[in-house]
Every structure is written in structure tokens, then in C-alpha cells.
mmCIF file of C-alpha atoms in Angstrom:
data_model
loop_
_atom_site.group_PDB
_atom_site.id
_atom_site.type_symbol
_atom_site.label_atom_id
_atom_site.label_comp_id
_atom_site.label_asym_id
_atom_site.label_seq_id
_atom_site.Cartn_x
_atom_site.Cartn_y
_atom_site.Cartn_z
ATOM 1 C CA MET A 111 -13.405 7.894 4.922
ATOM 2 C CA ARG A 112 -10.276 7.872 2.808
ATOM 3 C CA ILE A 113 -7.573 6.942 5.330
ATOM 4 C CA VAL A 114 -3.818 6.735 4.896
ATOM 5 C CA VAL A 115 -2.628 4.122 7.400
ATOM 6 C CA ALA A 116 0.976 4.243 8.600
ATOM 7 C CA LEU A 117 1.960 0.881 10.099
ATOM 8 C CA GLY A 118 4.567 0.856 12.850
ATOM 9 C CA GLY A 119 7.203 -1.755 13.516
ATOM 10 C CA ASN A 120 4.965 -3.810 15.806
ATOM 11 C CA ALA A 121 2.668 -4.434 12.829
ATOM 12 C CA LEU A 122 5.473 -6.254 11.027
ATOM 13 C CA GLN A 123 7.620 -7.874 13.679
ATOM 14 C CA ALA A 124 6.800 -9.225 17.131
ATOM 15 C CA GLU A 125 9.171 -8.520 19.994
ATOM 16 C CA GLY A 126 11.033 -11.623 21.058
ATOM 17 C CA LYS A 127 10.247 -13.538 17.871
ATOM 18 C CA PRO A 128 12.978 -14.539 15.367
ATOM 19 C CA ALA A 129 13.691 -12.000 12.623
ATOM 20 C CA THR A 130 12.823 -14.402 9.819
ATOM 21 C CA ALA A 131 10.622 -13.940 6.765
ATOM 22 C CA GLU A 132 8.323 -16.658 8.068
ATOM 23 C CA SER A 133 7.946 -14.958 11.441
ATOM 24 C CA GLN A 134 7.284 -11.593 9.796
ATOM 25 C CA LEU A 135 4.565 -13.081 7.604
ATOM 26 C CA GLU A 136 2.847 -14.588 10.649
ATOM 27 C CA VAL A 137 2.790 -11.169 12.345
ATOM 28 C CA VAL A 138 1.501 -9.527 9.156
ATOM 29 C CA LYS A 139 -1.316 -12.089 8.966
ATOM 30 C CA GLU A 140 -2.478 -10.865 12.376
ATOM 31 C CA THR A 141 -2.014 -7.212 11.413
ATOM 32 C CA VAL A 142 -4.198 -7.399 8.311
ATOM 33 C CA ILE A 143 -7.175 -8.565 10.383
ATOM 34 C CA TYR A 144 -7.375 -5.021 11.804
ATOM 35 C CA LEU A 145 -6.962 -3.494 8.336
ATOM 36 C CA ALA A 146 -9.681 -5.751 6.935
ATOM 37 C CA ASP A 147 -11.991 -4.679 9.772
ATOM 38 C CA MET A 148 -11.692 -1.071 8.577
ATOM 39 C CA ILE A 149 -12.190 -2.013 4.929
ATOM 40 C CA GLU A 150 -15.259 -4.034 5.895
ATOM 41 C CA LYS A 151 -16.666 -0.900 7.552
ATOM 42 C CA GLY A 152 -16.431 0.855 4.185
ATOM 43 C CA HIS A 153 -13.272 2.874 4.701
ATOM 44 C CA GLU A 154 -10.893 3.378 1.771
ATOM 45 C CA LEU A 155 -7.370 2.490 2.912
ATOM 46 C CA ILE A 156 -3.981 3.397 1.493
ATOM 47 C CA ILE A 157 -1.244 1.623 3.432
ATOM 48 C CA ALA A 158 2.265 2.800 4.283
ATOM 49 C CA HIS A 159 4.778 1.071 6.532
ATOM 50 C CA GLY A 160 8.200 1.348 8.111
ATOM 51 C CA ASN A 161 11.285 -0.724 7.304
ATOM 52 C CA GLY A 162 13.923 0.238 9.876
ATOM 53 C CA PRO A 163 14.717 -3.237 11.241
ATOM 54 C CA GLN A 164 14.392 -4.917 7.826
ATOM 55 C CA VAL A 165 16.625 -2.565 5.849
ATOM 56 C CA GLY A 166 19.168 -2.621 8.670
ATOM 57 C CA ARG A 167 19.372 -6.403 8.505
ATOM 58 C CA LEU A 168 19.663 -6.361 4.716
ATOM 59 C CA VAL A 169 22.602 -3.962 4.967
ATOM 60 C CA ILE A 170 24.262 -6.250 7.529
ATOM 61 C CA GLN A 171 23.690 -9.289 5.287
ATOM 62 C CA ASN A 172 25.227 -7.440 2.357
ATOM 63 C CA GLU A 173 28.257 -6.363 4.373
ATOM 64 C CA TYR A 174 28.968 -9.850 5.717
ATOM 65 C CA ALA A 175 28.562 -11.460 2.282
ATOM 66 C CA SER A 176 30.624 -8.841 0.416
ATOM 67 C CA LYS A 177 33.570 -11.252 0.037
ATOM 68 C CA VAL A 178 31.301 -13.650 -1.838
ATOM 69 C CA THR A 179 29.091 -11.263 -3.818
ATOM 70 C CA PRO A 180 29.155 -7.467 -4.210
ATOM 71 C CA ALA A 181 27.194 -5.567 -1.562
ATOM 72 C CA MET A 182 24.141 -3.650 -2.736
ATOM 73 C CA PRO A 183 24.033 0.109 -2.009
ATOM 74 C CA PHE A 184 21.781 1.429 0.726
ATOM 75 C CA ASP A 185 18.999 2.660 -1.572
ATOM 76 C CA VAL A 186 18.807 -0.759 -3.246
ATOM 77 C CA CYS A 187 18.506 -2.407 0.171
ATOM 78 C CA GLY A 188 15.633 -0.023 0.842
ATOM 79 C CA ALA A 189 13.931 -1.125 -2.381
ATOM 80 C CA MET A 190 14.446 -4.775 -1.441
ATOM 81 C CA SER A 191 12.842 -4.271 1.968
ATOM 82 C CA GLN A 192 9.953 -2.340 0.410
ATOM 83 C CA GLY A 193 9.245 -5.165 -2.007
ATOM 84 C CA MET A 194 9.512 -7.863 0.659
ATOM 85 C CA ILE A 195 7.200 -6.139 3.154
ATOM 86 C CA GLY A 196 4.737 -5.086 0.461
ATOM 87 C CA TYR A 197 4.579 -8.667 -0.798
ATOM 88 C CA HIS A 198 3.755 -9.959 2.680
ATOM 89 C CA ILE A 199 1.065 -7.329 3.317
ATOM 90 C CA GLN A 200 -0.611 -7.686 -0.080
ATOM 91 C CA GLN A 201 -0.680 -11.475 0.118
ATOM 92 C CA ALA A 202 -1.975 -11.621 3.682
ATOM 93 C CA LEU A 203 -4.541 -8.843 3.217
ATOM 94 C CA LYS A 204 -5.887 -10.285 -0.031
ATOM 95 C CA ASP A 205 -6.331 -13.666 1.680
ATOM 96 C CA GLU A 206 -8.104 -12.058 4.654
ATOM 97 C CA LEU A 207 -10.462 -10.123 2.370
ATOM 98 C CA LYS A 208 -11.174 -13.323 0.448
ATOM 99 C CA ARG A 209 -12.171 -15.059 3.699
ATOM 100 C CA ARG A 210 -14.712 -12.278 4.226
ATOM 101 C CA ASP A 211 -16.006 -12.457 0.642
ATOM 102 C CA ILE A 212 -14.741 -8.930 -0.051
ATOM 103 C CA ASN A 213 -13.744 -8.688 -3.704
ATOM 104 C CA LYS A 214 -11.049 -6.020 -3.629
ATOM 105 C CA GLU A 215 -7.625 -5.979 -5.273
ATOM 106 C CA VAL A 216 -4.483 -5.231 -3.245
ATOM 107 C CA SER A 217 -1.352 -3.844 -4.916
ATOM 108 C CA SER A 218 2.149 -2.860 -3.786
ATOM 109 C CA ILE A 219 3.977 -0.033 -5.562
ATOM 110 C CA VAL A 220 7.761 0.169 -5.348
ATOM 111 C CA THR A 221 7.835 3.889 -4.610
ATOM 112 C CA GLN A 222 10.562 6.498 -4.973
ATOM 113 C CA VAL A 223 10.433 9.748 -3.006
ATOM 114 C CA VAL A 224 12.436 12.809 -4.015
ATOM 115 C CA VAL A 225 14.473 14.505 -1.288
ATOM 116 C CA ASP A 226 16.684 17.610 -1.332
ATOM 117 C CA LYS A 227 20.361 16.705 -1.663
ATOM 118 C CA ASN A 228 21.122 19.666 0.633
ATOM 119 C CA ASP A 229 18.646 18.582 3.317
ATOM 120 C CA LYS A 230 20.130 19.147 6.773
ATOM 121 C CA GLY A 231 19.279 15.527 7.599
ATOM 122 C CA PHE A 232 22.376 14.441 5.672
ATOM 123 C CA GLN A 233 24.572 16.408 8.107
ATOM 124 C CA ASN A 234 22.720 15.165 11.196
ATOM 125 C CA PRO A 235 21.722 11.479 10.948
ATOM 126 C CA THR A 236 18.777 10.663 13.225
ATOM 127 C CA LYS A 237 16.828 7.747 11.723
ATOM 128 C CA PRO A 238 17.245 4.457 13.659
ATOM 129 C CA ILE A 239 17.655 1.307 11.561
ATOM 130 C CA GLY A 240 18.469 -2.303 12.263
ATOM 131 C CA PRO A 241 18.402 -4.221 15.560
ATOM 132 C CA PHE A 242 19.050 -2.988 19.099
ATOM 133 C CA TYR A 243 22.533 -3.388 20.634
ATOM 134 C CA THR A 244 24.048 -3.079 24.079
ATOM 135 C CA GLU A 245 26.252 -0.066 24.795
ATOM 136 C CA GLU A 246 29.356 -2.266 24.508
ATOM 137 C CA GLU A 247 28.244 -3.689 21.149
ATOM 138 C CA SER A 248 27.415 -0.223 19.832
ATOM 139 C CA LYS A 249 30.885 1.099 20.685
ATOM 140 C CA ALA A 250 32.446 -1.837 18.850
ATOM 141 C CA LEU A 251 30.334 -1.122 15.740
ATOM 142 C CA GLU A 252 31.266 2.566 15.831
ATOM 143 C CA LYS A 253 34.934 1.610 15.894
ATOM 144 C CA GLU A 254 34.758 -1.274 13.393
ATOM 145 C CA LYS A 255 32.165 -0.040 10.886
ATOM 146 C CA GLY A 256 32.152 3.709 11.419
ATOM 147 C CA TYR A 257 28.430 3.621 12.250
ATOM 148 C CA ILE A 258 26.760 6.421 14.163
ATOM 149 C CA MET A 259 25.045 4.777 17.145
ATOM 150 C CA VAL A 260 22.559 6.383 19.539
ATOM 151 C CA GLU A 261 20.480 5.297 22.521
ATOM 152 C CA ASP A 262 16.865 4.790 21.416
ATOM 153 C CA ALA A 263 14.125 5.568 23.965
ATOM 154 C CA GLY A 264 15.569 3.346 26.693
ATOM 155 C CA ARG A 265 15.427 0.235 24.518
ATOM 156 C CA GLY A 266 19.129 -0.041 23.654
ATOM 157 C CA TYR A 267 21.455 1.385 21.005
ATOM 158 C CA ARG A 268 20.765 1.506 17.274
ATOM 159 C CA ARG A 269 22.523 2.709 14.162
ATOM 160 C CA VAL A 270 21.189 6.000 12.776
ATOM 161 C CA VAL A 271 21.331 7.241 9.185
ATOM 162 C CA ALA A 272 20.251 10.406 7.398
ATOM 163 C CA SER A 273 16.504 11.095 7.385
ATOM 164 C CA PRO A 274 15.733 13.837 4.844
ATOM 165 C CA ALA A 275 12.240 15.280 4.446
ATOM 166 C CA PRO A 276 10.059 13.928 1.607
ATOM 167 C CA GLU A 277 9.439 16.456 -1.180
ATOM 168 C CA ARG A 278 7.694 14.551 -3.976
ATOM 169 C CA ILE A 279 6.298 11.033 -4.433
ATOM 170 C CA VAL A 280 7.470 9.953 -7.878
ATOM 171 C CA GLU A 281 4.815 7.296 -8.511
ATOM 172 C CA LEU A 282 1.940 9.395 -7.123
ATOM 173 C CA ASN A 283 -0.109 9.328 -10.358
ATOM 174 C CA THR A 284 0.110 5.523 -10.426
ATOM 175 C CA VAL A 285 -1.054 5.357 -6.808
ATOM 176 C CA LYS A 286 -3.953 7.729 -7.560
ATOM 177 C CA ALA A 287 -5.041 5.673 -10.566
ATOM 178 C CA LEU A 288 -5.142 2.453 -8.536
ATOM 179 C CA VAL A 289 -6.915 4.091 -5.593
ATOM 180 C CA ASN A 290 -9.521 5.558 -7.949
ATOM 181 C CA GLU A 291 -10.067 2.042 -9.335
ATOM 182 C CA GLY A 292 -10.984 0.875 -5.841
ATOM 183 C CA GLN A 293 -7.777 -0.999 -5.050
ATOM 184 C CA VAL A 294 -6.062 -1.085 -1.675
ATOM 185 C CA VAL A 295 -2.605 0.315 -2.399
ATOM 186 C CA ILE A 296 0.566 -0.264 -0.366
ATOM 187 C CA THR A 297 3.015 2.539 -1.112
ATOM 188 C CA VAL A 298 5.879 4.708 0.246
ATOM 189 C CA GLY A 299 7.074 1.608 2.115
ATOM 190 C CA GLY A 300 9.845 2.490 4.543
ATOM 191 C CA GLY A 301 9.171 6.130 3.706
ATOM 192 C CA GLY A 302 9.891 5.456 0.041
ATOM 193 C CA ILE A 303 13.216 4.925 -1.703
ATOM 194 C CA PRO A 304 15.055 8.237 -1.266
ATOM 195 C CA VAL A 305 16.209 9.766 -4.555
ATOM 196 C CA VAL A 306 17.578 13.168 -5.593
ATOM 197 C CA GLU A 307 16.803 14.922 -8.852
ATOM 198 C CA ASP A 308 19.595 16.363 -11.008
ATOM 199 C CA GLN A 309 19.346 19.460 -13.215
ATOM 200 C CA GLN A 310 18.063 17.361 -16.126
ATOM 201 C CA GLY A 311 15.330 15.850 -13.966
ATOM 202 C CA PHE A 312 16.958 12.417 -13.732
ATOM 203 C CA LEU A 313 16.763 10.524 -10.447
ATOM 204 C CA HIS A 314 19.603 9.051 -8.378
ATOM 205 C CA GLY A 315 19.304 6.934 -5.217
ATOM 206 C CA VAL A 316 20.925 8.153 -1.991
ATOM 207 C CA ALA A 317 21.893 6.509 1.304
ATOM 208 C CA ALA A 318 19.110 7.521 3.673
ATOM 209 C CA VAL A 319 15.796 6.440 5.199
ATOM 210 C CA ILE A 320 12.836 8.794 4.985
ATOM 211 C CA ASP A 321 10.712 8.664 8.104
ATOM 212 C CA LYS A 322 7.587 6.685 7.240
ATOM 213 C CA ASP A 323 5.365 8.992 9.284
ATOM 214 C CA PHE A 324 6.427 12.058 7.279
ATOM 215 C CA ALA A 325 6.140 10.167 3.991
ATOM 216 C CA SER A 326 2.682 8.972 5.029
ATOM 217 C CA GLU A 327 1.701 12.563 5.853
ATOM 218 C CA LYS A 328 2.880 13.728 2.427
ATOM 219 C CA LEU A 329 0.913 10.901 0.809
ATOM 220 C CA ALA A 330 -2.213 11.777 2.819
ATOM 221 C CA GLU A 331 -2.012 15.401 1.675
ATOM 222 C CA ASP A 332 -1.411 14.444 -1.965
ATOM 223 C CA LEU A 333 -4.379 12.036 -1.958
ATOM 224 C CA ASP A 334 -6.633 14.519 -0.136
ATOM 225 C CA ALA A 335 -7.267 11.931 2.566
ATOM 226 C CA ASP A 336 -9.780 12.570 5.336
ATOM 227 C CA MET A 337 -7.530 11.085 7.985
ATOM 228 C CA LEU A 338 -3.952 10.071 8.634
ATOM 229 C CA LEU A 339 -3.990 7.031 10.936
ATOM 230 C CA ILE A 340 -0.638 6.327 12.586
ATOM 231 C CA LEU A 341 -0.667 2.882 14.188
ATOM 232 C CA THR A 342 1.907 2.154 16.843
ATOM 233 C CA ALA A 343 2.450 0.110 20.018
ATOM 234 C CA VAL A 344 0.684 2.398 22.522
ATOM 235 C CA ASP A 345 -3.016 3.167 22.900
ATOM 236 C CA ARG A 346 -2.600 6.924 23.271
ATOM 237 C CA VAL A 347 -0.004 9.676 23.100
ATOM 238 C CA ALA A 348 1.184 10.571 26.596
ATOM 239 C CA ILE A 349 2.978 13.448 28.256
ATOM 240 C CA ASN A 350 5.361 12.793 31.162
ATOM 241 C CA PHE A 351 5.680 9.301 29.720
ATOM 242 C CA GLY A 352 6.871 6.670 32.196
ATOM 243 C CA LYS A 353 6.594 9.036 35.174
ATOM 244 C CA PRO A 354 4.120 8.916 38.096
ATOM 245 C CA ASN A 355 2.253 11.881 36.580
ATOM 246 C CA GLN A 356 1.948 10.357 33.095
ATOM 247 C CA GLU A 357 -1.125 11.687 31.282
ATOM 248 C CA ASN A 358 -2.671 9.909 28.303
ATOM 249 C CA LEU A 359 -4.258 12.314 25.838
ATOM 250 C CA PRO A 360 -7.498 11.445 23.987
ATOM 251 C CA VAL A 361 -7.388 14.766 22.068
ATOM 252 C CA MET A 362 -4.572 17.180 21.298
ATOM 253 C CA ASN A 363 -4.961 20.418 19.362
ATOM 254 C CA ILE A 364 -2.151 21.811 17.260
ATOM 255 C CA LYS A 365 -1.213 24.522 19.740
ATOM 256 C CA ASP A 366 -0.878 22.065 22.623
ATOM 257 C CA ALA A 367 1.015 19.569 20.472
ATOM 258 C CA GLU A 368 3.572 22.209 19.502
ATOM 259 C CA LYS A 369 3.909 23.192 23.164
ATOM 260 C CA TYR A 370 4.586 19.584 24.174
ATOM 261 C CA ILE A 371 7.132 19.220 21.366
ATOM 262 C CA SER A 372 8.981 22.344 22.569
ATOM 263 C CA GLU A 373 9.032 20.885 26.098
ATOM 264 C CA GLY A 374 10.717 17.712 24.824
ATOM 265 C CA GLN A 375 7.802 15.493 25.837
ATOM 266 C CA PHE A 376 8.258 13.029 22.973
ATOM 267 C CA ALA A 377 11.222 10.720 22.285
ATOM 268 C CA PRO A 378 13.020 11.536 18.988
ATOM 269 C CA GLY A 379 13.291 7.884 17.934
ATOM 270 C CA SER A 380 9.659 6.975 18.545
ATOM 271 C CA MET A 381 6.752 9.357 19.284
ATOM 272 C CA LEU A 382 8.244 12.697 18.176
ATOM 273 C CA PRO A 383 8.058 12.097 14.386
ATOM 274 C CA LYS A 384 4.511 10.746 14.772
ATOM 275 C CA VAL A 385 3.321 13.874 16.569
ATOM 276 C CA ARG A 386 5.116 16.166 14.129
ATOM 277 C CA ALA A 387 3.565 14.369 11.159
ATOM 278 C CA ALA A 388 0.175 14.482 12.902
ATOM 279 C CA VAL A 389 0.432 18.246 13.386
ATOM 280 C CA LYS A 390 1.512 18.826 9.792
ATOM 281 C CA PHE A 391 -1.463 16.923 8.353
ATOM 282 C CA ALA A 392 -4.008 18.442 10.744
ATOM 283 C CA SER A 393 -2.654 21.903 9.861
ATOM 284 C CA SER A 394 -2.762 21.349 6.095
ATOM 285 C CA LYS A 395 -6.512 21.826 5.557
ATOM 286 C CA LYS A 396 -9.559 22.555 7.665
ATOM 287 C CA GLY A 397 -11.322 19.384 8.773
ATOM 288 C CA ARG A 398 -8.326 17.085 8.445
ATOM 289 C CA LYS A 399 -7.429 14.994 11.479
ATOM 290 C CA THR A 400 -4.672 12.645 12.497
ATOM 291 C CA LEU A 401 -5.325 9.686 14.759
ATOM 292 C CA ILE A 402 -2.449 8.047 16.644
ATOM 293 C CA ALA A 403 -3.512 4.679 18.063
ATOM 294 C CA SER A 404 -2.461 1.122 18.783
ATOM 295 C CA LEU A 405 -2.853 -1.460 16.058
ATOM 296 C CA ASP A 406 -5.141 -3.776 18.032
ATOM 297 C CA LYS A 407 -7.496 -0.932 18.980
ATOM 298 C CA ALA A 408 -7.660 0.740 15.578
ATOM 299 C CA LYS A 409 -11.358 -0.027 15.112
ATOM 300 C CA ASP A 410 -12.185 1.397 18.565
ATOM 301 C CA ALA A 411 -10.016 4.437 17.886
ATOM 302 C CA LEU A 412 -11.983 5.289 14.746
ATOM 303 C CA VAL A 413 -15.117 5.675 16.867
ATOM 304 C CA GLY A 414 -13.406 7.634 19.652
ATOM 305 C CA LYS A 415 -12.954 4.820 22.177
ATOM 306 C CA SER A 416 -9.140 4.791 22.026
ATOM 307 C CA GLY A 417 -6.225 6.638 20.462
ATOM 308 C CA THR A 418 -5.266 10.315 20.333
ATOM 309 C CA ILE A 419 -6.899 12.688 17.849
ATOM 310 C CA VAL A 420 -4.757 15.587 16.657
ATOM 311 C CA GLU A 421 -6.860 18.391 15.209
ATOM 312 C CA GLN A 422 -6.944 22.127 14.665
#
């Protein structure tokens, strides 16, 4: 199958480990084992990933160092995080494939994604970035920095920024050419660098983070993928999550998924965008499916032993 894989935060950074480049690379080296397993089975992978914690830290670094060197704008920080994460994935995955005697090239594409400058996301920031804070710390940041801080799924408080919908992947033809050559391509990292298009067709970066699940869905449609595989920290999508009557779902059709969304079953900062992206891809063409699964059970999920399938 041609599979677009959307890697969640747990694929890049381990909870409780230091937020260093070295620590991230060690986590990525473990992550690519699961990706290589799928490649070894003959699947054609195109890899996307998030960047919320990484771009948040880059912004903080820029702000604190602004008295020494000019701070980079938000879109540039997004590009920096995309390059850094792509570098780690392509290096680690290439090495893992080499260990298995699989001769396959791995490439990262610094990818821009066009958004609408009038997207309602700019008026209602919802995308969490950066580290988690206590309620006291978040109030101090709101007062000192003017950040918009929200509670994120019971895990603490995080800064949120605009999250406009992806409209067009600028480097799509480049991605297609590499995929058709048999390469494993890492693209739309962090949802892609958000840009707007002026009346002359020129592009300009904007301060936002596109949700990686929606960007991955757009990519999967554009590449006519067979499956969108959203890898996260839980084995299956659940309703009544964390309650005594929690129910893990092996299969979810579009009608039921939309019902659960309307009931508020899924947390906005975590599972909600995954389910919405899953529904959009499964609805886009007959036979397309989305699989939401945990990273370490990805291989089992592909044969129906784990994960949640979203289908028509």
C-alpha cells in the first residue's frame, strides 16, 4: 500500500527525557524501527510529523536571545524545526534500512503549505505549541508575553497559536517526483510552513502552525494514498475516555465518528484533529481508510490486531 504516515509527538520526544537534540535523535532511532518494519513488508511510505514542542522551544530561545541577536519570525522557526526533525528522521531511517540491506533513499523536503489569510483560525488560536506549564506559570506568561494559554487534555497549560486549514502543498510536484522514484519522502513537517499567496501569486510566511494531521490528510489525498496512518500514544480511539465506561473502538464508520465529535468525545488538543482528519480522508474517495494506532503497534494495526480503522 501507499501509506502517508503522520508521526505524533511521542515518536520524536520521550516523556521525562531532556529536550535536547541528542535525546530527540535517540527517540527517533527507536521510532524508525517501526517505519522500517512497514517498508520491509513492501509498503510505500511518505512521512509527516508534528513540531509543536520543537517550534515552541525555538521561539523561546529566540525571544531570550533577542538582546544578543535578532529573533527569527515564527514561520522561520517553523522551517528550522522542520529541517531539524527531518534531518534526524532521514539519518536514522537510512541507517536502519542499511542494517536490513534495504537499498532505498530517504529525503526530507522543506515544505510550504498555502493557507487562507482570512481563515477563521487566525481569530481563534487553538494549536498547542511548546512545553507544558502549571496554571501559575501560564498566567505569568499571559501577563508578561501576551501569550494565549489553555489547559491541554489534563496535562497542563500550553501556549496556543493560530491553526489555519491547509489549502495547497507548494512543493507537491517535487514530493511526487521523489515518491515515483521509489524514495521515502519526509514532507509537510509540522504541518508545513504556513504561507499566504498575494494577488501576484507570491508567497509570504505567516505566524501559525498548521495541524500536522490535517496537512497529512491533504498530502494523502494529493498523492492518492491507499491509507492515512496516524500514529499516536494510544492503541485505539476511545469514547468516554478515562471514565469507568471507556470503550476502545477497533472500527469507526464516518457516521459514528461525526456523532462522537458532536458529543464532544474527543479532546481538542489531542484526539479531535486526528479523528477529523481521519473522517476527511475516508470520505474523500471510496475504498480509502484511515488507521489511528500507537507507534509501537503499527505493524499489528496494519493487519487488524490493534488500532482504530475509520472507513465509510
